[in-house]
Short mmCIF file of C-alpha atoms in Angstrom, two decimals:
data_model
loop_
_atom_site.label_atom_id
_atom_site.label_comp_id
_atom_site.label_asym_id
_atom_site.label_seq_id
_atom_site.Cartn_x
_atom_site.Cartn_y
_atom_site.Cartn_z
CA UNK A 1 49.19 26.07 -15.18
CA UNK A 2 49.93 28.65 -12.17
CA UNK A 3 52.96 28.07 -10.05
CA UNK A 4 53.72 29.74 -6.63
CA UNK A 5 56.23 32.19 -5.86
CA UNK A 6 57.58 34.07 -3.59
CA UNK A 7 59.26 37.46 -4.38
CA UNK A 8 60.73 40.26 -1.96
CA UNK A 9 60.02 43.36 -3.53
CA UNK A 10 61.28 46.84 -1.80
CA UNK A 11 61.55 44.81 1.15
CA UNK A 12 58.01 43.43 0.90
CA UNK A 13 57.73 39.80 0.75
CA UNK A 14 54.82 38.83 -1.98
CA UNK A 15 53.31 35.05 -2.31
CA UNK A 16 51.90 34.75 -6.02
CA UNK A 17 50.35 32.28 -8.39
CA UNK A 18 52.16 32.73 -11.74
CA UNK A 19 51.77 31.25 -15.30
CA UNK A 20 55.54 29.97 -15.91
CA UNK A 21 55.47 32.98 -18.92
CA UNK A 22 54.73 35.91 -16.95
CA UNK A 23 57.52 37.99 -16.78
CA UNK A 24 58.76 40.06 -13.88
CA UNK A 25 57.84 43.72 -15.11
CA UNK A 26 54.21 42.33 -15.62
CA UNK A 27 53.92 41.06 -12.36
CA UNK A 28 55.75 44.11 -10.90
CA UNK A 29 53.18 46.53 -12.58
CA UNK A 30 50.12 44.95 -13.06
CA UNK A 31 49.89 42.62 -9.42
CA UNK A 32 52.11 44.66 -7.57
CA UNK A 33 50.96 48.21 -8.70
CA UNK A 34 54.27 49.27 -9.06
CA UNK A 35 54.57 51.06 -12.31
CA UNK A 36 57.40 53.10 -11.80
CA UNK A 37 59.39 50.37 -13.92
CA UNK A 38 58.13 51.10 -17.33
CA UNK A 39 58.52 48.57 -19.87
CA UNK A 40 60.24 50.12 -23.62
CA UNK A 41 61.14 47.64 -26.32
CA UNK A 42 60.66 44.37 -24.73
CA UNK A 43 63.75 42.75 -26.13
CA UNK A 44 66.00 43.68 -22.78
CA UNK A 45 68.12 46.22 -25.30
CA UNK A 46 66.66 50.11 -24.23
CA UNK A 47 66.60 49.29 -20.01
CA UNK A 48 63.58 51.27 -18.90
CA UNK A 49 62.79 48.02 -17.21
CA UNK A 50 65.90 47.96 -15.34
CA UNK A 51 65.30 46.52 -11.85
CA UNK A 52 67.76 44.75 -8.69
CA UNK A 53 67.65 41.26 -8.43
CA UNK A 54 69.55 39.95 -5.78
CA UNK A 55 71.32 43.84 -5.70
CA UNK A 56 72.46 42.51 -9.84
CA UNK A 57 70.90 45.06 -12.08
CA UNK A 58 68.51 42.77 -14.83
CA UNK A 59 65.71 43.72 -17.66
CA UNK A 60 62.80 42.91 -15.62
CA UNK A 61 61.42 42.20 -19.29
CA UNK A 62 63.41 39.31 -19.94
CA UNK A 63 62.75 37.66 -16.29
CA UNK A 64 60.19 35.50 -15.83
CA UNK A 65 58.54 35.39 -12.84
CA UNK A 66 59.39 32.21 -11.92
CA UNK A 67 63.15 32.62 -12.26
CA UNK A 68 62.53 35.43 -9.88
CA UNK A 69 60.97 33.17 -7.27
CA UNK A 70 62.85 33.66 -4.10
CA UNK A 71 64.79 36.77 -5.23
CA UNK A 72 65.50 39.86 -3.69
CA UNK A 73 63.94 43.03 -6.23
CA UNK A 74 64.44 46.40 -6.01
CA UNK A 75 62.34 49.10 -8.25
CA UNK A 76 62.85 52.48 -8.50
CA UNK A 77 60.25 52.67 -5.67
CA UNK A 78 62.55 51.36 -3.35
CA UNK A 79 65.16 53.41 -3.13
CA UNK A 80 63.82 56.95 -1.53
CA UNK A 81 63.46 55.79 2.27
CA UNK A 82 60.65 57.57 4.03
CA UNK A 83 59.75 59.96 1.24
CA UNK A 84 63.48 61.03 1.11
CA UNK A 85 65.09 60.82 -2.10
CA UNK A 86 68.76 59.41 -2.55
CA UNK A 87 71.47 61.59 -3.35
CA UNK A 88 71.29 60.46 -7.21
CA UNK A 89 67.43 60.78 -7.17
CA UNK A 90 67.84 64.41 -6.31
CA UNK A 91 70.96 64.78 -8.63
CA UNK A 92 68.67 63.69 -11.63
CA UNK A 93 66.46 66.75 -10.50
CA UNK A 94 69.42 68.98 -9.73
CA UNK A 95 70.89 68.60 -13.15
CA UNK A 96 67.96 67.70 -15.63
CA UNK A 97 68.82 64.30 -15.88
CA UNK A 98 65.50 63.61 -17.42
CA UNK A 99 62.72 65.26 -19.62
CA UNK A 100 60.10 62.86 -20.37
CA UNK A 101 60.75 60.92 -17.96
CA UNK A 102 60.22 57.22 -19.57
CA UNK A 103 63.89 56.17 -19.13
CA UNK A 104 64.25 57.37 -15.79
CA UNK A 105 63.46 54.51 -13.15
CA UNK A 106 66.01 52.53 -15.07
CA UNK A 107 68.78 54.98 -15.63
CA UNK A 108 68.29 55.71 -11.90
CA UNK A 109 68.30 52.16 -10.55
CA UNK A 110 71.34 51.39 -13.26
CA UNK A 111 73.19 54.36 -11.78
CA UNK A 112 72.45 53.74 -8.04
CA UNK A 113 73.60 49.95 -8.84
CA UNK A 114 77.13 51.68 -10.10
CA UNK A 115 77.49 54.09 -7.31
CA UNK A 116 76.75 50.73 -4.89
CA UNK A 117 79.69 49.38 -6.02
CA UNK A 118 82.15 52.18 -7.44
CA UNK A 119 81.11 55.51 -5.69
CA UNK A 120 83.45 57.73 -7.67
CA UNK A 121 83.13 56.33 -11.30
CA UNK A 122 85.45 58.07 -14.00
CA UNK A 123 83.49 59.17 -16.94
CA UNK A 124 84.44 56.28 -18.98
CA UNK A 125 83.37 54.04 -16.41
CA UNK A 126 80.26 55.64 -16.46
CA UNK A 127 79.77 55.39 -20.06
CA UNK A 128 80.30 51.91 -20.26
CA UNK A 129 78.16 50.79 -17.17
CA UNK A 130 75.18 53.24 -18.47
CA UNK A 131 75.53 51.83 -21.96
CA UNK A 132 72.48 49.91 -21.54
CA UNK A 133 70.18 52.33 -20.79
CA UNK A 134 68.82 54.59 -23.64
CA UNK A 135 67.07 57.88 -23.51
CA UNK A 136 65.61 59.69 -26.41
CA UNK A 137 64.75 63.15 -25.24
CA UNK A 138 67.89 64.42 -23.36
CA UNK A 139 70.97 63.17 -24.99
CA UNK A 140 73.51 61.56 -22.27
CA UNK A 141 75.31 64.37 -21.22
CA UNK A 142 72.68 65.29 -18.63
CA UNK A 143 72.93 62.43 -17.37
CA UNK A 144 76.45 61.75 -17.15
CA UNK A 145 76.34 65.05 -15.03
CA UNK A 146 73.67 63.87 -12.67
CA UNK A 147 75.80 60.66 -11.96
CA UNK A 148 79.24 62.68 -11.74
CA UNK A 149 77.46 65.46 -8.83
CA UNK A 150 75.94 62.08 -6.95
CA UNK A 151 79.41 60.29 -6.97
CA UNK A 152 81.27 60.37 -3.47
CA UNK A 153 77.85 61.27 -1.77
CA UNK A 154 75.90 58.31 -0.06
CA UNK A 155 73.92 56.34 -2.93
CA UNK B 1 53.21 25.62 -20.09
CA UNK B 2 54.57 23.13 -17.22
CA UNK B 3 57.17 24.55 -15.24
CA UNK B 4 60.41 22.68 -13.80
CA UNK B 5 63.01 23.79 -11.56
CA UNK B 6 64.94 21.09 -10.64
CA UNK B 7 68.62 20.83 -8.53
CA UNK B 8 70.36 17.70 -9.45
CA UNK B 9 70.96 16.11 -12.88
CA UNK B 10 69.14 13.12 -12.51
CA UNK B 11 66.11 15.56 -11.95
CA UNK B 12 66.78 16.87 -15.43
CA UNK B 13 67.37 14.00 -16.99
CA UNK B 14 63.58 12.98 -15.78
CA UNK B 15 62.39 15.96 -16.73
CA UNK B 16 63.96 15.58 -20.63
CA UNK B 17 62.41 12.12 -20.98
CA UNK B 18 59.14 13.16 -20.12
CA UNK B 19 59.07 16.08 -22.06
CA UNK B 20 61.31 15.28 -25.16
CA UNK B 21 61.63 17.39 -27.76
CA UNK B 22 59.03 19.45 -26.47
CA UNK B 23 61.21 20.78 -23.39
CA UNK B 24 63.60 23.38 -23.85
CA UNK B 25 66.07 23.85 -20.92
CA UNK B 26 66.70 27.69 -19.76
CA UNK B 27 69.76 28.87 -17.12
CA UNK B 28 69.58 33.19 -17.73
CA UNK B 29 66.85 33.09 -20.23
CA UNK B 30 67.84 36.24 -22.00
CA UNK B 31 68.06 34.19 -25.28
CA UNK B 32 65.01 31.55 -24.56
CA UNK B 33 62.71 34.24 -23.63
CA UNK B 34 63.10 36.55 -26.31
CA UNK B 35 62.30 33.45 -28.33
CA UNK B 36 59.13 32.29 -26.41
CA UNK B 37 57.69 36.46 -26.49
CA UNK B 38 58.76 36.62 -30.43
CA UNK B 39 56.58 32.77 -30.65
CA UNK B 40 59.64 31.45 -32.16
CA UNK B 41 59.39 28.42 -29.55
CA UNK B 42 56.37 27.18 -27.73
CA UNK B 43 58.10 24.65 -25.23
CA UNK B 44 55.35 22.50 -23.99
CA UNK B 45 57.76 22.42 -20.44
CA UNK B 46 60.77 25.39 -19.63
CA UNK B 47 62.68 23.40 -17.43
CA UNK B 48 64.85 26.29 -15.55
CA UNK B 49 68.34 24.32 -14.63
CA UNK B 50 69.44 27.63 -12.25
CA UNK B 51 69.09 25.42 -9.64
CA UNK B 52 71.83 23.36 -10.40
CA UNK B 53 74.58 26.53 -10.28
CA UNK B 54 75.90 24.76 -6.88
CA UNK B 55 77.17 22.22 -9.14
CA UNK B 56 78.10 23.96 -12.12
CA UNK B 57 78.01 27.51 -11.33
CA UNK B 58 81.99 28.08 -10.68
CA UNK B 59 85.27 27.99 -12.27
CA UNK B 60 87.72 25.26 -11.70
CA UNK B 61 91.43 25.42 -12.04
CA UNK B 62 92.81 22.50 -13.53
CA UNK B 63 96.54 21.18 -14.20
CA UNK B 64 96.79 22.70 -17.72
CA UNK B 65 93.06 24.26 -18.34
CA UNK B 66 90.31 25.63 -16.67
CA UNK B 67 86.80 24.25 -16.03
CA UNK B 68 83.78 26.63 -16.35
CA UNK B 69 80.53 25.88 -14.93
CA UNK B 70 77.73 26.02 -17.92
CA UNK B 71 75.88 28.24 -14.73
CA UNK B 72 78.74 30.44 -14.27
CA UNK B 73 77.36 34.10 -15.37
CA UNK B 74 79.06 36.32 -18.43
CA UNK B 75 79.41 39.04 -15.84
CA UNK B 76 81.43 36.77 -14.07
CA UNK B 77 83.50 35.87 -16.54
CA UNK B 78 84.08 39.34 -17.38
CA UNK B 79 84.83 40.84 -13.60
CA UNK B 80 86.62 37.21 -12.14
CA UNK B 81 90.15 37.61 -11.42
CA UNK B 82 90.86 33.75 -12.34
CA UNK B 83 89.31 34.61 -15.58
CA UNK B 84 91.00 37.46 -16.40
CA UNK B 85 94.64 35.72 -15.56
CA UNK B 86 94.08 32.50 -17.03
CA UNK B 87 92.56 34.30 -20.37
CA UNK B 88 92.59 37.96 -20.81
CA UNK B 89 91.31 37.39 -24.05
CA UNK B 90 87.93 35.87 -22.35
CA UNK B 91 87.48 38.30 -19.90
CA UNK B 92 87.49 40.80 -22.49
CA UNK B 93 85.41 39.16 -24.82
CA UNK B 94 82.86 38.87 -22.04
CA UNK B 95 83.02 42.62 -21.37
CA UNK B 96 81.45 43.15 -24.92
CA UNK B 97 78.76 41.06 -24.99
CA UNK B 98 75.55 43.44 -24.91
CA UNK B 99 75.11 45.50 -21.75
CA UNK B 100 75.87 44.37 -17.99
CA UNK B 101 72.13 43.35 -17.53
CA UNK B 102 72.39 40.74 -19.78
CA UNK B 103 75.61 39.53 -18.72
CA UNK B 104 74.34 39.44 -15.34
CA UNK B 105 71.65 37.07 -16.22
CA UNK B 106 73.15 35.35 -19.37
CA UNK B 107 75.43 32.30 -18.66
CA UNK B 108 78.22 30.65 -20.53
CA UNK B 109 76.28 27.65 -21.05
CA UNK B 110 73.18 29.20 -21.90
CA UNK B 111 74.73 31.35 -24.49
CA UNK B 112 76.55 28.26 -26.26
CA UNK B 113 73.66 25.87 -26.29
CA UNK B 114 71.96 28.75 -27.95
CA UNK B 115 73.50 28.32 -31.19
CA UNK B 116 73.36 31.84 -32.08
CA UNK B 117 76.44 32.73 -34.72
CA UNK B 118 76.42 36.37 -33.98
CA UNK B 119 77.88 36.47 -30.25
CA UNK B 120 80.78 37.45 -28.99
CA UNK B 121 81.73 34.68 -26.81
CA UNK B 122 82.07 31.81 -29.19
CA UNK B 123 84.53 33.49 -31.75
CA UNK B 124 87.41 33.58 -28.61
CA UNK B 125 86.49 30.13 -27.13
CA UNK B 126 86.89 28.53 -30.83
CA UNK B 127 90.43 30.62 -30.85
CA UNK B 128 91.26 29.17 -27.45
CA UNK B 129 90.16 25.42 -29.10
CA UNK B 130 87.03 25.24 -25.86
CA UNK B 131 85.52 22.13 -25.58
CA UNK B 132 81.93 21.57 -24.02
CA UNK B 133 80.88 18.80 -21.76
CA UNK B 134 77.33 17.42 -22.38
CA UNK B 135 75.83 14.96 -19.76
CA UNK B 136 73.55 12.20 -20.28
CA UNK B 137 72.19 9.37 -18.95
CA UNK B 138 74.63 7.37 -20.40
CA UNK B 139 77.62 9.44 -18.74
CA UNK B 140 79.30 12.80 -19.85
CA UNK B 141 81.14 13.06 -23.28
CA UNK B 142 83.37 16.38 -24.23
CA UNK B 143 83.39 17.99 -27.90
CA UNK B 144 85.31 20.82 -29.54
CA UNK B 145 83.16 23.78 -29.49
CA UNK B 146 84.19 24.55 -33.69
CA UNK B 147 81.96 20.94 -34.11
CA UNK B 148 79.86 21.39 -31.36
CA UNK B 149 78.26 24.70 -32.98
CA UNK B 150 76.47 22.98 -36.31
CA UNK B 151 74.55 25.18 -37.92
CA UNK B 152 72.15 28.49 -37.34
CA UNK B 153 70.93 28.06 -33.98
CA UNK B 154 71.79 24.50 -33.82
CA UNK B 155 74.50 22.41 -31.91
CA UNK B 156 75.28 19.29 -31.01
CA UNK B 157 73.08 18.74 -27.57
CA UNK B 158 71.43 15.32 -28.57
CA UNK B 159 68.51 14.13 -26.95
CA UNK B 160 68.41 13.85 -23.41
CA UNK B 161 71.57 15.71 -22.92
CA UNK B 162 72.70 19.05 -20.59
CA UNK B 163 75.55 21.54 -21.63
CA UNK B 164 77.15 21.49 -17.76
CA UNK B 165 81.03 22.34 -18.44
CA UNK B 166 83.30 24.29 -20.77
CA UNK B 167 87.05 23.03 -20.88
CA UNK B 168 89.41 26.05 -21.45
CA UNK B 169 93.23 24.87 -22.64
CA UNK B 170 95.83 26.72 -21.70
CA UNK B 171 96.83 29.58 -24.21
CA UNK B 172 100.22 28.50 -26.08
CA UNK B 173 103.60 29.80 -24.46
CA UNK B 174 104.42 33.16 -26.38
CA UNK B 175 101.18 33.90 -27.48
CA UNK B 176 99.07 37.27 -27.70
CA UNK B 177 95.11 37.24 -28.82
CA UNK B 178 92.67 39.83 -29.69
CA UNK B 179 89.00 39.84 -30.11
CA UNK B 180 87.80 42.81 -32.32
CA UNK B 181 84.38 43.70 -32.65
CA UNK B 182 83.42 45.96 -35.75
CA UNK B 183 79.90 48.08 -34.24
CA UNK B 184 79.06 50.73 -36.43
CA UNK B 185 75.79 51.53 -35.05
CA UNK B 186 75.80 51.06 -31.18
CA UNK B 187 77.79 50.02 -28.29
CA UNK B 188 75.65 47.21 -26.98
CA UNK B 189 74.85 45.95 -30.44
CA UNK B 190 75.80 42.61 -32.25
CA UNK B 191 79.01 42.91 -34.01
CA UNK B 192 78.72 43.90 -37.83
CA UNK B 193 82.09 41.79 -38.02
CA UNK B 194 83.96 39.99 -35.17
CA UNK B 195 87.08 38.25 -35.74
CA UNK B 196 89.36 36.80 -32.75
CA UNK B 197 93.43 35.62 -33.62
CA UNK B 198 95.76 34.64 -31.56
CA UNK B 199 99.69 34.34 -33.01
CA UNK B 200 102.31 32.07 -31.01
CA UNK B 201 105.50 32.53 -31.29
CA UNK B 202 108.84 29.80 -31.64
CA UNK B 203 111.70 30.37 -29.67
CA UNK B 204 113.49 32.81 -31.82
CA UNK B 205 110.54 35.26 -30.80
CA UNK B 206 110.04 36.17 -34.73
CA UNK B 207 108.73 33.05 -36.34
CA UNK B 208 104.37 32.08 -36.40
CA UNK B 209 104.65 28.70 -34.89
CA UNK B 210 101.18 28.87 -34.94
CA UNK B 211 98.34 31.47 -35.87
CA UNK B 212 94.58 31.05 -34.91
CA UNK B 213 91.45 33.30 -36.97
CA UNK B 214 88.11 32.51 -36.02
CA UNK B 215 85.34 35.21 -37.16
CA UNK B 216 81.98 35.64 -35.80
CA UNK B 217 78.31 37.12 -37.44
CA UNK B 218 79.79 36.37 -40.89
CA UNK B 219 78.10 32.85 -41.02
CA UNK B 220 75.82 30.22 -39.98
CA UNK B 221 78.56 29.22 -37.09
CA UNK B 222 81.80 30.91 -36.14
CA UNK B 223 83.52 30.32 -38.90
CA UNK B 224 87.35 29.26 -38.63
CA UNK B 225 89.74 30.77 -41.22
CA UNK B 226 91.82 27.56 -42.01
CA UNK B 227 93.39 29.25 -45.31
CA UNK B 228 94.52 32.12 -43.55
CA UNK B 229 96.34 29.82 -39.76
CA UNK B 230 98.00 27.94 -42.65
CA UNK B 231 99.52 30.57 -44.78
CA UNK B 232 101.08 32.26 -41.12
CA UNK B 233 102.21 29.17 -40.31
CA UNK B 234 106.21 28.58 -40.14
CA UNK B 235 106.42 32.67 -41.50
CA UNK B 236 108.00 35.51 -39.76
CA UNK B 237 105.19 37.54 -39.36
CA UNK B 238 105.53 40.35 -41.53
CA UNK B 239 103.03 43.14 -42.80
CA UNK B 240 103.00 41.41 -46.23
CA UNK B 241 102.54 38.08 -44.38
CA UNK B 242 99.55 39.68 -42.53
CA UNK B 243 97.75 41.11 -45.65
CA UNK B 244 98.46 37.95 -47.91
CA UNK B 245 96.74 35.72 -44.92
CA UNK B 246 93.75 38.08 -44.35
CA UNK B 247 93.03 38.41 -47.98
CA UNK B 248 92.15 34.71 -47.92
CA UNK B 249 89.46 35.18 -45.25
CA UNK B 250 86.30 37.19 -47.53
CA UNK B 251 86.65 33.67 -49.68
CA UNK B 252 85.55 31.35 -46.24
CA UNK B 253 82.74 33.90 -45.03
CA UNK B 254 79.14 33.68 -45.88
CA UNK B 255 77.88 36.82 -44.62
CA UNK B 256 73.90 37.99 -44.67
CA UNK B 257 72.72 41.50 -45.79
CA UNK B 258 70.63 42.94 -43.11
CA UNK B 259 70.53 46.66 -41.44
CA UNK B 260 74.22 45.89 -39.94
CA UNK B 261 75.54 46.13 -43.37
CA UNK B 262 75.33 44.62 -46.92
CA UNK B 263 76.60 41.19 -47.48
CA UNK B 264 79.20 42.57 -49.64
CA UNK B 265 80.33 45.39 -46.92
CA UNK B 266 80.59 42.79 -44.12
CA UNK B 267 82.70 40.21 -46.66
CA UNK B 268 85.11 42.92 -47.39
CA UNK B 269 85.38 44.20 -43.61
CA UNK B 270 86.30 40.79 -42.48
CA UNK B 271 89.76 40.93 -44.40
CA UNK B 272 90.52 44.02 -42.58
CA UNK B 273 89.37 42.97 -39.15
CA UNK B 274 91.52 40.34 -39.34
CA UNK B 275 94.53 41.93 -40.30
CA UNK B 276 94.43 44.23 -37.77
CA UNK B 277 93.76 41.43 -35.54
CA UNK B 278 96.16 39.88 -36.38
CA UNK B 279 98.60 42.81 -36.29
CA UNK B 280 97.84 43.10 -32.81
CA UNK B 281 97.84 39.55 -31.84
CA UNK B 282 101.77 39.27 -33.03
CA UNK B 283 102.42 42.86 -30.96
CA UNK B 284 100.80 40.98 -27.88
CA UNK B 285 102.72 37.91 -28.41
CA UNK B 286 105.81 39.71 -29.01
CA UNK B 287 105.43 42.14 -25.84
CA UNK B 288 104.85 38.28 -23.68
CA UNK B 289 108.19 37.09 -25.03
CA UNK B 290 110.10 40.05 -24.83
#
């Protein structure tokens, strides 16, 4: 059976018919088109599908739609306002914050979530708020960097 | 699958007697929907009790404990003030379960009605003697979380009842408490080994008046080390005390061999988890009396 929701996504409102099992990153990338959230081991451990909900950073993976009804979601496409990147968009680019790119929407919506809410983050602070999100190509260091230059700017 | 969201008890309770059995109740969902993906439940109805977090989604200060919403989030439990004065030991504990996106969806509820013996949370609320608060039809009834958590995965929500408070006692007077979390692998991972103590202190400031052990992911529950609260009782705490106590603990564990470490490995770890647990629990306790 389908239930109806309603979802704000990037600022969009959506109205949807759901099965009660269809999770958020599904709905987000297959009836919403938005696959800049990329889905990685499923589980909610690696955070590639790291999205806002109600500005709370959440593994779109382990959200069912339905438990999103209502909510307030923010992808990775919603954060660079008319075509303009934010400061720790560009800082990923400045300092090679990525190479294949899989991990990136989530480390970037994880790190703008930390910035939101602690705009000059010691390392360790860093560490532990990032902890969640894996990458497998760059090590962390790059990163860390990327995070560090953005802090203090406007995230 | 039917779908439920309802906002009031009595909702629930309809809800559970339709359904029966074949219901399973979800706040977060980070445990229940693992579950449902991996097929390890097929719940004929998810009946998602969010709804009811204006009722039980805050903590309470009572006249010698505190009251905690089954909807109130880890993360809050981790970053609330109130939390973190009543019970540093709980606010920390919080802090180390998984990463901050499951804590922001997770609750404490959720996470005790799901039974599972390898979280953090438990091992510090059986230290701090929790009790839950399940709600029926039949009225409310409250049970010590050691007997409330039965077996793997299983706990005593009968029937027709809703997990909707956790009771937190006051810590003793001169106390100090640890939780310790052995991770050799990651950060974000379930603990190889987790062990919680807390040591009060009698007047004199030297003397156990009373010790508390409880270990974690060693077990079917959280398992309480009885042996080792009764040796430390009535001693001055010494290093010899210490060791003496912790070497009873391997004998009341049950570990599993799985990628985390052999059986064997995690029995042997647990001795010296707890003593330095323990060690630090006294140097807490004996910093709040000094």
């Amino acid at each position: 059976m389908k239930y109806p929701i309603t979802l704000t996504v990037n600022g969009q409102q959506h109205s949807l018919e759901v099965e009660p099992t269809k999770l958020l990153v599904d709905i987000l990338r297959y009836d919403l088109g938005l696959t800049g959230t990329k889905e990685g081991c499923s589980v909610g451990v690696c955070g590639a599908c790291t999205v806002l909900m109600d500005d709370a950073i959440v593994s779109s993976c382990l959200t069912l739609g339905v438990a999103a009804n209502g909510k307030a979601v923010v992808t990775v496409e919603g954060l660079a306002q008319n075509e303009e990147l934010l400061p720790i968009q560009q800082a990923f680019i400045d300092h090679g914050g990525f190479q294949c790119g899989i991990c990136t929407p989530g480390q970037v919506v994880a790190a703008k979530a930390l910035l939101d809410i602690n705009p000059n983050p010691t390392e360790a602070e860093i560490k532990d708020w990032m902890l969640g999100n894996l990458c497998r190509c760059t090590g962390y260091y790059k990163i860390i960097e990327s995070i560090q230059a953005a802090a203090g700017q406007k995230a | 699958m039917d779908y439920l969201a309802p906002t009031t008890l009595a909702e629930v309770f309809d809800a559970l007697d339709k359904y029966g059995e074949d219901a399973r109740l979800m706040a977060g969902g980070t445990g229940l929907v693992n579950m449902i993906k991996q097929r390890l439940v097929a719940p004929e109805c998810l009946i998602n009790i969010s709804g009811l977090a204006g009722q039980y989604g805050q903590v309470r200060p009572e006249a010698t404990a505190l009251t905690i919403g089954a909807l109130v989030t880890q993360r809050h439990m981790e970053t609330s003030a109130v939390i973190r004065d009543f019970s540093p030991l709980l606010a920390d504990t919080y802090h180390r379960v998984a990463t901050i996106r499951i804590r922001n969806a997770a609750t404490v509820g959720g996470g005790l009605a799901h039974g599972d013996p390898s979280q953090d949370p438990p091992v510090s609320l059986s230290v701090l003697r929790a009790r839950v608060r399940l709600a029926g039809r039949s009225g409310v009834r409250e049970v010590e979380l050691d007997d409330f958590l039965k077996d793997y995965y299983e706990t005593d929500v009968r029937p027709g009842e809703v997990l909707t408070e956790v009771v937190l006692p006051a810590a003793p007077a001169r106390s100090g408490s640890v939780y310790m979390k052995f991770l050799p692998r990651t950060a974000d991972d379930y603990a190889t080994v987790s062990v919680a103590a807390l040591v009060a202190l009698a007047d004199d400031g030297k003397t156990c008046r009373e010790a508390r052990v409880t270990l974690g992911a060693v077990g079917t529950t959280v398992i309480r080390a009885t042996a080792a609260e009764d040796l430390l009782r009535g001693q001055v705490l010494t290093d010899e005390a210490i060791r003496a106590a912790a070497a009873t603990v391997p004998a009341a564990v049950d570990p599993l061999t799985d990628y985390r470490g052999s059986a064997d490995y995690k029995r042997d770890m647990t001795e010296v988890w707890t003593r330095r647990a323990l060690t630090e629990a006294l140097a807490r306790a004996q910093q709040a009396t000094a």
